[in-house]
PDB file of C-alpha atoms in Angstrom:
ATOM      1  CA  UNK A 906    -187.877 113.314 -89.674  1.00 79.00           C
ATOM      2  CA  UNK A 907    -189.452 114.512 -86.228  1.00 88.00           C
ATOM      3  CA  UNK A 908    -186.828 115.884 -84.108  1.00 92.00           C
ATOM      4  CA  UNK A 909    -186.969 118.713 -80.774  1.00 96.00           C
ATOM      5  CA  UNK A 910    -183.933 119.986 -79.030  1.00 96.00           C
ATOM      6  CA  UNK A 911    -183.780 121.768 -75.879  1.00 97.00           C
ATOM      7  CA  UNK A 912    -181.146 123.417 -75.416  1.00 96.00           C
ATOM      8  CA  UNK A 913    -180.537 124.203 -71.725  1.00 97.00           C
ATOM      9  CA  UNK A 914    -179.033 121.192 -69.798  1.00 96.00           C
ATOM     10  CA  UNK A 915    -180.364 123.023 -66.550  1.00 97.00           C
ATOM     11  CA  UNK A 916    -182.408 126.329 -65.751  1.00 98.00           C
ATOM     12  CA  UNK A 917    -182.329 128.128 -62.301  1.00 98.00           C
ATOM     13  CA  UNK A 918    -184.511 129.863 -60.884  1.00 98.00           C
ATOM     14  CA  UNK A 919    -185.821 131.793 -57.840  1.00 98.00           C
ATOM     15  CA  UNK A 920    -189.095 130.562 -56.040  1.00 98.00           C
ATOM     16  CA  UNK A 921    -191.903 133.140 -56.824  1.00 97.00           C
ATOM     17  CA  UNK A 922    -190.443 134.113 -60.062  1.00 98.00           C
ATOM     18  CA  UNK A 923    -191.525 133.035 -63.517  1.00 98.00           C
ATOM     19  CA  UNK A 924    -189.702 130.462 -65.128  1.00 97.00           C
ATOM     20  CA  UNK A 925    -189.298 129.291 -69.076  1.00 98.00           C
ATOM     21  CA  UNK A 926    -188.052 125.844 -70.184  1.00 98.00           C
ATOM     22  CA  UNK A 927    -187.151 125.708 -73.902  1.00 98.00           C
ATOM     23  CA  UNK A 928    -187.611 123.414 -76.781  1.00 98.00           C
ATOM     24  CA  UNK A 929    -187.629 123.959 -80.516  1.00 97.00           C
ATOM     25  CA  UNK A 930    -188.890 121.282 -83.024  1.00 96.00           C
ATOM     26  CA  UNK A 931    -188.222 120.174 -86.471  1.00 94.00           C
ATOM     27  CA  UNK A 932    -191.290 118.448 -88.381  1.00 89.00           C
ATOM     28  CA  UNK A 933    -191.971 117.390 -91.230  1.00 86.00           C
ATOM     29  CA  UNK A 934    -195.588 117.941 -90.733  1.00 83.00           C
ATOM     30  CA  UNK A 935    -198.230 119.357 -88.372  1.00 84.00           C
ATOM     31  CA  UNK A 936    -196.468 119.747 -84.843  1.00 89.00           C
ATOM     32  CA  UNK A 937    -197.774 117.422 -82.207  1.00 90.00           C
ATOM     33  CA  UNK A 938    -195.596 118.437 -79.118  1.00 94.00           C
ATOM     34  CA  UNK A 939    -195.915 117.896 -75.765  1.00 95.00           C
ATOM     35  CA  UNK A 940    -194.058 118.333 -72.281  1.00 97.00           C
ATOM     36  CA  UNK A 941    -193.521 115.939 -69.624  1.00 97.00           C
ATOM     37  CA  UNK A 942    -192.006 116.147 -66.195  1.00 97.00           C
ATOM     38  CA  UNK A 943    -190.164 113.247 -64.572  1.00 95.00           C
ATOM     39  CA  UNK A 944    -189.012 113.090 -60.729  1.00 92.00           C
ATOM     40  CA  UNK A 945    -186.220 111.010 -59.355  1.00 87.00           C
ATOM     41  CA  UNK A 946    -186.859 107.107 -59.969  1.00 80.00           C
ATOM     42  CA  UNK A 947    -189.760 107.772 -61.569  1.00 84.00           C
ATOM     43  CA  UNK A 948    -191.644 107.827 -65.119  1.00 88.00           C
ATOM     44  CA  UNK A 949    -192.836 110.662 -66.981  1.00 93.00           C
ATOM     45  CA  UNK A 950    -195.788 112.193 -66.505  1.00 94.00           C
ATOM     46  CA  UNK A 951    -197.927 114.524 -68.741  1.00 94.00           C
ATOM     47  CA  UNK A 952    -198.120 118.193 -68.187  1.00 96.00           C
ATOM     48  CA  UNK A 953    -199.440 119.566 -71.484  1.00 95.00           C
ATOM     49  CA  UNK A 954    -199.653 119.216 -75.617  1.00 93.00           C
ATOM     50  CA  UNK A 955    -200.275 120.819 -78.923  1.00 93.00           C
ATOM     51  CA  UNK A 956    -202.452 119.459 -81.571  1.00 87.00           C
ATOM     52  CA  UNK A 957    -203.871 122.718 -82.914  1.00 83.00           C
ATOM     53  CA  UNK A 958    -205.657 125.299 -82.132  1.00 84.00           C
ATOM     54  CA  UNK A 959    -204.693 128.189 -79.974  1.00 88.00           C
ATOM     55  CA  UNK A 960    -200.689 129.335 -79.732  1.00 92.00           C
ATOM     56  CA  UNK A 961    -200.989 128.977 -75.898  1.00 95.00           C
ATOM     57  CA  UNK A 962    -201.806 125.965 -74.244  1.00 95.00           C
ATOM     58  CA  UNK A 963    -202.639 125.538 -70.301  1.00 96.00           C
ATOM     59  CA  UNK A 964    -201.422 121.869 -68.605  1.00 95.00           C
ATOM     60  CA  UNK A 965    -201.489 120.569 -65.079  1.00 93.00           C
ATOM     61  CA  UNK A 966    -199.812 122.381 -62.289  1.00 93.00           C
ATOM     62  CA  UNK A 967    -200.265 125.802 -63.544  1.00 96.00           C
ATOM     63  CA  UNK A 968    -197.845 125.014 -66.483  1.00 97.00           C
ATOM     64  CA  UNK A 969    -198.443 126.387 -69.869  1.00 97.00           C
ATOM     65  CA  UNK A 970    -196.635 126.504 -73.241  1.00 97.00           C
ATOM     66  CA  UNK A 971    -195.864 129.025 -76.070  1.00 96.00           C
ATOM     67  CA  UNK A 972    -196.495 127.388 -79.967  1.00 96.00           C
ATOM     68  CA  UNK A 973    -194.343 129.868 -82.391  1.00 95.00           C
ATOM     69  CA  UNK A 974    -194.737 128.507 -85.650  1.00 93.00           C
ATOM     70  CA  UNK A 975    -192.751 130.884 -87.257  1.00 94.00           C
ATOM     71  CA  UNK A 976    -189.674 130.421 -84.648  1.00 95.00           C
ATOM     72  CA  UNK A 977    -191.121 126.875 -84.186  1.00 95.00           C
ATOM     73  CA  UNK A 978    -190.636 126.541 -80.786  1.00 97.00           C
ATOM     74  CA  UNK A 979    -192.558 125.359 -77.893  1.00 97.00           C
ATOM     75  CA  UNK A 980    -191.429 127.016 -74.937  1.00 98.00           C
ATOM     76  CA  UNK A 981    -192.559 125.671 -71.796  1.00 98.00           C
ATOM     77  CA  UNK A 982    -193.437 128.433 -68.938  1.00 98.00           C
ATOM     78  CA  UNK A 983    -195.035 129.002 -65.130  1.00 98.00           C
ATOM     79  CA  UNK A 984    -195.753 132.294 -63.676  1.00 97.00           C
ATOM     80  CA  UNK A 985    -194.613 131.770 -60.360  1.00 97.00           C
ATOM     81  CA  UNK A 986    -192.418 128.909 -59.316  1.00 97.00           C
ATOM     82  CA  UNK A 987    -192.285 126.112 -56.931  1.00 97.00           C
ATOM     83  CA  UNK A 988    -189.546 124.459 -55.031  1.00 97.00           C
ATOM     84  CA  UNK A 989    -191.092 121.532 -55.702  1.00 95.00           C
ATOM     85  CA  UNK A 990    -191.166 122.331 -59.451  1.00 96.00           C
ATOM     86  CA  UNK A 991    -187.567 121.087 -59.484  1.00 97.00           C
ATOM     87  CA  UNK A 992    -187.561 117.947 -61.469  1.00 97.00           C
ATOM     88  CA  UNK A 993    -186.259 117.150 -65.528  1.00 97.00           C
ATOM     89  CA  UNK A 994    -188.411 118.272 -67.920  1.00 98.00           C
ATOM     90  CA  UNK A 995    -189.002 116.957 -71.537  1.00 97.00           C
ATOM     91  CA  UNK A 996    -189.974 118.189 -74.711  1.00 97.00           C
ATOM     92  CA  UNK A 997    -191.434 115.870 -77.375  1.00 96.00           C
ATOM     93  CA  UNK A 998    -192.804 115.806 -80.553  1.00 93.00           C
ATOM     94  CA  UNK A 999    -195.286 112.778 -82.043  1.00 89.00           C
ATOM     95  CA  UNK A1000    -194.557 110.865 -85.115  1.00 81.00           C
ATOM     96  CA  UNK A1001    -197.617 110.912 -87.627  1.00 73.00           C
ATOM     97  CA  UNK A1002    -200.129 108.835 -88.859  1.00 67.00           C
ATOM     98  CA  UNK A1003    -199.917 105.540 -87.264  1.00 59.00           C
ATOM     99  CA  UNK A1004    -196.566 105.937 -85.484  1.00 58.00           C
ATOM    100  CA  UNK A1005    -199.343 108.114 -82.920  1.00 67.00           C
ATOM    101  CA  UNK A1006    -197.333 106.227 -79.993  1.00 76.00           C
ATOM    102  CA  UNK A1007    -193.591 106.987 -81.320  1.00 86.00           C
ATOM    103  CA  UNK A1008    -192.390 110.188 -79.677  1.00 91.00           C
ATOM    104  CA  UNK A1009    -189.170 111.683 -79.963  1.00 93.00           C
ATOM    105  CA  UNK A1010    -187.712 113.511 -77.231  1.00 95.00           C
ATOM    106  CA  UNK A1011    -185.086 115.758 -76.535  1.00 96.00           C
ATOM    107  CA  UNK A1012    -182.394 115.458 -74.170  1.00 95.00           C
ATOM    108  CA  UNK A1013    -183.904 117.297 -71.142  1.00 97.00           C
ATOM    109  CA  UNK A1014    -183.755 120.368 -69.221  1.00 98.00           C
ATOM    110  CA  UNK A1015    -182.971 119.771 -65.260  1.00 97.00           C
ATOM    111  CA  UNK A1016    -185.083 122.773 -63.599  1.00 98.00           C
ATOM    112  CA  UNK A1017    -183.727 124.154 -59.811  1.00 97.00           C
ATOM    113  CA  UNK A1018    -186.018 126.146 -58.288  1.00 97.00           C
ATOM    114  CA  UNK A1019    -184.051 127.442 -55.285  1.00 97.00           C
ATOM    115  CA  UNK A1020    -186.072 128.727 -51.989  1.00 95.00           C
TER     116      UNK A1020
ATOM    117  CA  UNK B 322    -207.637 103.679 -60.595  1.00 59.00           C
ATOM    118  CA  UNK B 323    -204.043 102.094 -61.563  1.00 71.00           C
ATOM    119  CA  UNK B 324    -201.713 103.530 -63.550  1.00 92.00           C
ATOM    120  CA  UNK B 325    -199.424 101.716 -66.021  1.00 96.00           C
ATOM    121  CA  UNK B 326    -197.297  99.263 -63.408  1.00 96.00           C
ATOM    122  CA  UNK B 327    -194.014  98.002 -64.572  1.00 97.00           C
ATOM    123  CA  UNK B 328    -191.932  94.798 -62.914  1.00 97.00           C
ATOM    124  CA  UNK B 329    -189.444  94.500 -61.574  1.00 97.00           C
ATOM    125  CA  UNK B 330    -188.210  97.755 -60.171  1.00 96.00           C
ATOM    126  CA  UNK B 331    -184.952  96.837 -60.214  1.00 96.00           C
ATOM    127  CA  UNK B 332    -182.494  94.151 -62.524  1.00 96.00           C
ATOM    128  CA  UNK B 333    -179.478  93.141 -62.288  1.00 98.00           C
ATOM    129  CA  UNK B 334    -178.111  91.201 -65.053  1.00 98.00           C
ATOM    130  CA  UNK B 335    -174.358  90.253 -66.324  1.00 98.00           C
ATOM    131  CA  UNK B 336    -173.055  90.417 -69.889  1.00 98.00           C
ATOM    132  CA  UNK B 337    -174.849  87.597 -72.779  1.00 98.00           C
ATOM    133  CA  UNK B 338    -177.728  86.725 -70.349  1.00 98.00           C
ATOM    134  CA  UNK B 339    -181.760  87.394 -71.436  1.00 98.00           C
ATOM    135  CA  UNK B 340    -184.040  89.499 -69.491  1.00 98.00           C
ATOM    136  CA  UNK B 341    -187.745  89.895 -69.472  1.00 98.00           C
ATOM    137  CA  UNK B 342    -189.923  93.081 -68.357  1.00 98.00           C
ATOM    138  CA  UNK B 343    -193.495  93.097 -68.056  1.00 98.00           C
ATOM    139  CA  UNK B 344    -195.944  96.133 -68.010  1.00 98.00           C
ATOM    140  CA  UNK B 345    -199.903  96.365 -67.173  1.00 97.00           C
ATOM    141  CA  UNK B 346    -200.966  99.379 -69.115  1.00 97.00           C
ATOM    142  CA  UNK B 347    -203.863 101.778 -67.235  1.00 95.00           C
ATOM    143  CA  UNK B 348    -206.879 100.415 -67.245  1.00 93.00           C
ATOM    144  CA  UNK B 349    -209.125 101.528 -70.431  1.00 91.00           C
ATOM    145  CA  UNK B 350    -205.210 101.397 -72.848  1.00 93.00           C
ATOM    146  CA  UNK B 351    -205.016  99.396 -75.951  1.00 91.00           C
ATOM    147  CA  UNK B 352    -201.663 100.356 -76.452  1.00 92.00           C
ATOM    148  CA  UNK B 353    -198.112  99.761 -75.267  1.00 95.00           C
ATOM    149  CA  UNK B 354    -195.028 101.403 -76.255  1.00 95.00           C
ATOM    150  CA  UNK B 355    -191.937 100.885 -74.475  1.00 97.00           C
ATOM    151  CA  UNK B 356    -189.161 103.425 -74.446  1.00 97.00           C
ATOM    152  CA  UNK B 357    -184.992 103.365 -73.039  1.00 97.00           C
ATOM    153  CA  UNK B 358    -183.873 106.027 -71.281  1.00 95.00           C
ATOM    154  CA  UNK B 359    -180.027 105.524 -70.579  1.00 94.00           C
ATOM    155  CA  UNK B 360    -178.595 107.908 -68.479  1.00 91.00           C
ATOM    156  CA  UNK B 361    -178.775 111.733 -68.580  1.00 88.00           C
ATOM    157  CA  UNK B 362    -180.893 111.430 -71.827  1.00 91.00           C
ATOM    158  CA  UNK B 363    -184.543 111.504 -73.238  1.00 93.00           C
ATOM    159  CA  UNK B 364    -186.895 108.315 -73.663  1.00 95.00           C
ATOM    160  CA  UNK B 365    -186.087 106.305 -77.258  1.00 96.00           C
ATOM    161  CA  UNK B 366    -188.713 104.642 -78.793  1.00 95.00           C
ATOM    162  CA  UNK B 367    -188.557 100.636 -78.682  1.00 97.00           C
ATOM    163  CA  UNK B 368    -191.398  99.688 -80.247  1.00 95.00           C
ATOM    164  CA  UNK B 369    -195.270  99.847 -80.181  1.00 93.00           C
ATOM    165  CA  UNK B 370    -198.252  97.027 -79.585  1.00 93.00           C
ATOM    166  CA  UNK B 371    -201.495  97.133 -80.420  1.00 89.00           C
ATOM    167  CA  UNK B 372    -204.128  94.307 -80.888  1.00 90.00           C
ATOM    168  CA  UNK B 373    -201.063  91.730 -79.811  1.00 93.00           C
ATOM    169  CA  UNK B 374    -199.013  93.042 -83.088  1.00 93.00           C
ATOM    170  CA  UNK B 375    -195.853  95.309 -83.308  1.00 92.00           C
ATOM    171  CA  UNK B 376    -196.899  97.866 -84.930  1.00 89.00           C
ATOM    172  CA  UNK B 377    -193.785  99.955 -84.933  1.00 89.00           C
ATOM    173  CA  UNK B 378    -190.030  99.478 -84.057  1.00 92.00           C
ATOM    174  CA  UNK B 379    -187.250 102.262 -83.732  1.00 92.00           C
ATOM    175  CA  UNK B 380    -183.867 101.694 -84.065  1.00 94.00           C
ATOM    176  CA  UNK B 381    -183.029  98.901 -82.072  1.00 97.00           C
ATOM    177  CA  UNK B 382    -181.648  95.530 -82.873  1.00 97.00           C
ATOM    178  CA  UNK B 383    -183.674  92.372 -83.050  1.00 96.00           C
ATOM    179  CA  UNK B 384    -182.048  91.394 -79.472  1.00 98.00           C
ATOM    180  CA  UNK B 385    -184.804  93.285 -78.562  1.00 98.00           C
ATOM    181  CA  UNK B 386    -188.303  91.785 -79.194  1.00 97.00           C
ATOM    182  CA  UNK B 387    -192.005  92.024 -77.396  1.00 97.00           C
ATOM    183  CA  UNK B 388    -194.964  90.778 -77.073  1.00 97.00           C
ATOM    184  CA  UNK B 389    -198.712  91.713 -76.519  1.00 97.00           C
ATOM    185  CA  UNK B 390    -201.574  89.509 -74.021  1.00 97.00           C
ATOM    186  CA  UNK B 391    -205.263  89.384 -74.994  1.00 96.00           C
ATOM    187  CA  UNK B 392    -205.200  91.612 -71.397  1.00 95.00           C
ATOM    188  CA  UNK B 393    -203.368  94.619 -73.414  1.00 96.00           C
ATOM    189  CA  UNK B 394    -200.477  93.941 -70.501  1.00 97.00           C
ATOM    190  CA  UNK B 395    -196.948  93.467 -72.587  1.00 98.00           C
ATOM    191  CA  UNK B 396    -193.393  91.944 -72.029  1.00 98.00           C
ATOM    192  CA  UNK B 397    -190.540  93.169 -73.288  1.00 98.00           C
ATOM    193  CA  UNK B 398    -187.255  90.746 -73.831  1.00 98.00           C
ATOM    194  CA  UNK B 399    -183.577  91.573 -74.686  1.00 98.00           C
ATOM    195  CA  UNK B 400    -181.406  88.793 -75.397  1.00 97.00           C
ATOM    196  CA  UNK B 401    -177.448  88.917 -75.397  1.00 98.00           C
ATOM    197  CA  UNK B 402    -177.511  91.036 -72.753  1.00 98.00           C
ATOM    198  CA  UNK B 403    -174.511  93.839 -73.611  1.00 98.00           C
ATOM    199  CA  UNK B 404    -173.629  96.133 -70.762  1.00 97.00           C
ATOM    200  CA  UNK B 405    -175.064  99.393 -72.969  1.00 97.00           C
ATOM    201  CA  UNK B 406    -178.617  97.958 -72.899  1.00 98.00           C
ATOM    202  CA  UNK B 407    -178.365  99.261 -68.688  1.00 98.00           C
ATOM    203  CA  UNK B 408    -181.026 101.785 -68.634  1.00 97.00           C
ATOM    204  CA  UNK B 409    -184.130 102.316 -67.535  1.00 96.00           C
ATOM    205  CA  UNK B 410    -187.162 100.919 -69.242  1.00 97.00           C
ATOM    206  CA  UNK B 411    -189.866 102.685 -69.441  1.00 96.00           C
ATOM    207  CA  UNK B 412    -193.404 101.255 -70.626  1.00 97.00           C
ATOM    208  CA  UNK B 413    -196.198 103.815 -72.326  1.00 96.00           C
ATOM    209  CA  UNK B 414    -199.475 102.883 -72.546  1.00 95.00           C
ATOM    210  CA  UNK B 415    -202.584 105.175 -74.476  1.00 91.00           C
ATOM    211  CA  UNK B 416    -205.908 104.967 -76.059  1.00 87.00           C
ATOM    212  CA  UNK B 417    -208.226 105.767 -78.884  1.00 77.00           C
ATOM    213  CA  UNK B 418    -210.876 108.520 -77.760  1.00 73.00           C
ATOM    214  CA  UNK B 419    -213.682 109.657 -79.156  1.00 73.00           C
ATOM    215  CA  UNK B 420    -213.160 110.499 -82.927  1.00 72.00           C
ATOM    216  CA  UNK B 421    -210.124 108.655 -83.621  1.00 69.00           C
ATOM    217  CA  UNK B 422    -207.885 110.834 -80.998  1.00 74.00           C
ATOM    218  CA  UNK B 423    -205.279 109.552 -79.352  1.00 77.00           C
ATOM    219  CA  UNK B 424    -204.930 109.546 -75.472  1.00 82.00           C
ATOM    220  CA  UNK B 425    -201.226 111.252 -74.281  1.00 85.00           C
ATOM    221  CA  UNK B 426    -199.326 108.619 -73.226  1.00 90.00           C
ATOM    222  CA  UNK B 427    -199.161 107.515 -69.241  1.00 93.00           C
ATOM    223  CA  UNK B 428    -195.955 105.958 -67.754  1.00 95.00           C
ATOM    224  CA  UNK B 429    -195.038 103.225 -65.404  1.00 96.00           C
ATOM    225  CA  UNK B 430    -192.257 104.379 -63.101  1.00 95.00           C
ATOM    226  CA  UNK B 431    -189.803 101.873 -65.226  1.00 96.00           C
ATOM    227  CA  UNK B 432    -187.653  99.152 -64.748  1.00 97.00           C
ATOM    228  CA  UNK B 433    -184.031  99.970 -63.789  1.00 96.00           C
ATOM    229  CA  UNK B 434    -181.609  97.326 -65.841  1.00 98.00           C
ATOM    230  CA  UNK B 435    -178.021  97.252 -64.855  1.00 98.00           C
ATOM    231  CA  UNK B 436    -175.923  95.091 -66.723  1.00 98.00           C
ATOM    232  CA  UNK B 437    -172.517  93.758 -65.167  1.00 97.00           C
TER     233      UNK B 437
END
């Protein structure tokens, strides 16, 4: 069974300084994960995934992620933060074969970045 | 270029009656998942339609059925209405690229279903 946990409820954070989101994964295959962001009253929307290939993967708004196979995690991080980074971020891994649309998600990290 | 647009915005519904939700997937999708995300949690998978089939189903009763147009738009419909189905529903759409790859999938902003 596919499974990811993340296991901050909320991260804080300074604007200007980098920021990490985290999210481990349990497979029972090859890892297809993948972060969204969601905003108040809204749906998600896609920042980044990881099929294969190289351990570090670069998404929209200058968010990238962290694949550690051996800690198998898939830690989501940003150089410099943005007030208007603040939003609920999700982690989630893809079932296989032809469950490609069933994702599982964890229970969400609520990021602050504070002025 | 639209994204996936979900209807209503907004539902309010009281205890044993039906409901139906309707999603337009982005233009170029095949396929629509739809997802429930009750409060302070992550997305669960509903189910999946492709080619006017469900393809897949999670763990949800059959209260909860769909269906699929020839226009790839879908409708979802919960019956019995119990006031744990309020939540927000949340409609996925993706597509098949080049060499079998699937597209991420895109969101509608989701319906909001309170149940009284």
């Amino acid at each position: 069974a596919q499974s990811v946990a993340q296991p901050e409820d909320q991260v804080n954070v300074a604007e200007g300084n980098p920021l990490t989101v985290k999210c481990t994964y349990s497979v029972s295959g090859n890892p297809y994960l993948f972060w969204y962001v969601q905003y108040p009253n809204r749906g998600l929307q896609f920042l980044l995934k990881y099929i294969t290939g190289d351990n570090l993967v670069k998404g929209s708004y200058g968010f990238e992620a962290e694949f550690n196979k051996s800690q198998t995690s898939f830690h989501l991080k940003k150089p410099s933060a943005l007030v208007s980074d603040s939003a609920l971020y999700f982690c989630a891994v893809r079932d296989e074969g032809y469950n490609f649309n069933k994702f599982y998600f964890g229970s969400g990290t609520k990021l602050n970045v504070k002025p | 270029d639209a994204g996936v647009t979900q209807s209503p915005t907004h539902l309010i519904k009281t205890r044993g009656q039906q409901v139906t939700l309707r999603c337009s997937p982005k233009s170029g999708h095949d396929t629509v998942s739809w997802y429930q995300q009750a409060l302070g949690q992550g997305p669960q998978f509903i189910f999946q339609y492709y080619e006017e089939e469900e393809r897949q189903r999670g763990n949800f009763p059959d209260r909860f059925s769909g269906h699929q147009f020839p226009n790839y738009s879908s409708e979802l419909n919960v019956n019995a209405l119990l006031l744990g189905d309020s939540a927000l529903y949340l409609c996925a759409s993706s597509f098949i690229g080049t060499g079998g790859r699937r597209s991420p999938l895109h969101f509608g902003n989701g319906t909001r279903l309170t149940v009284t």
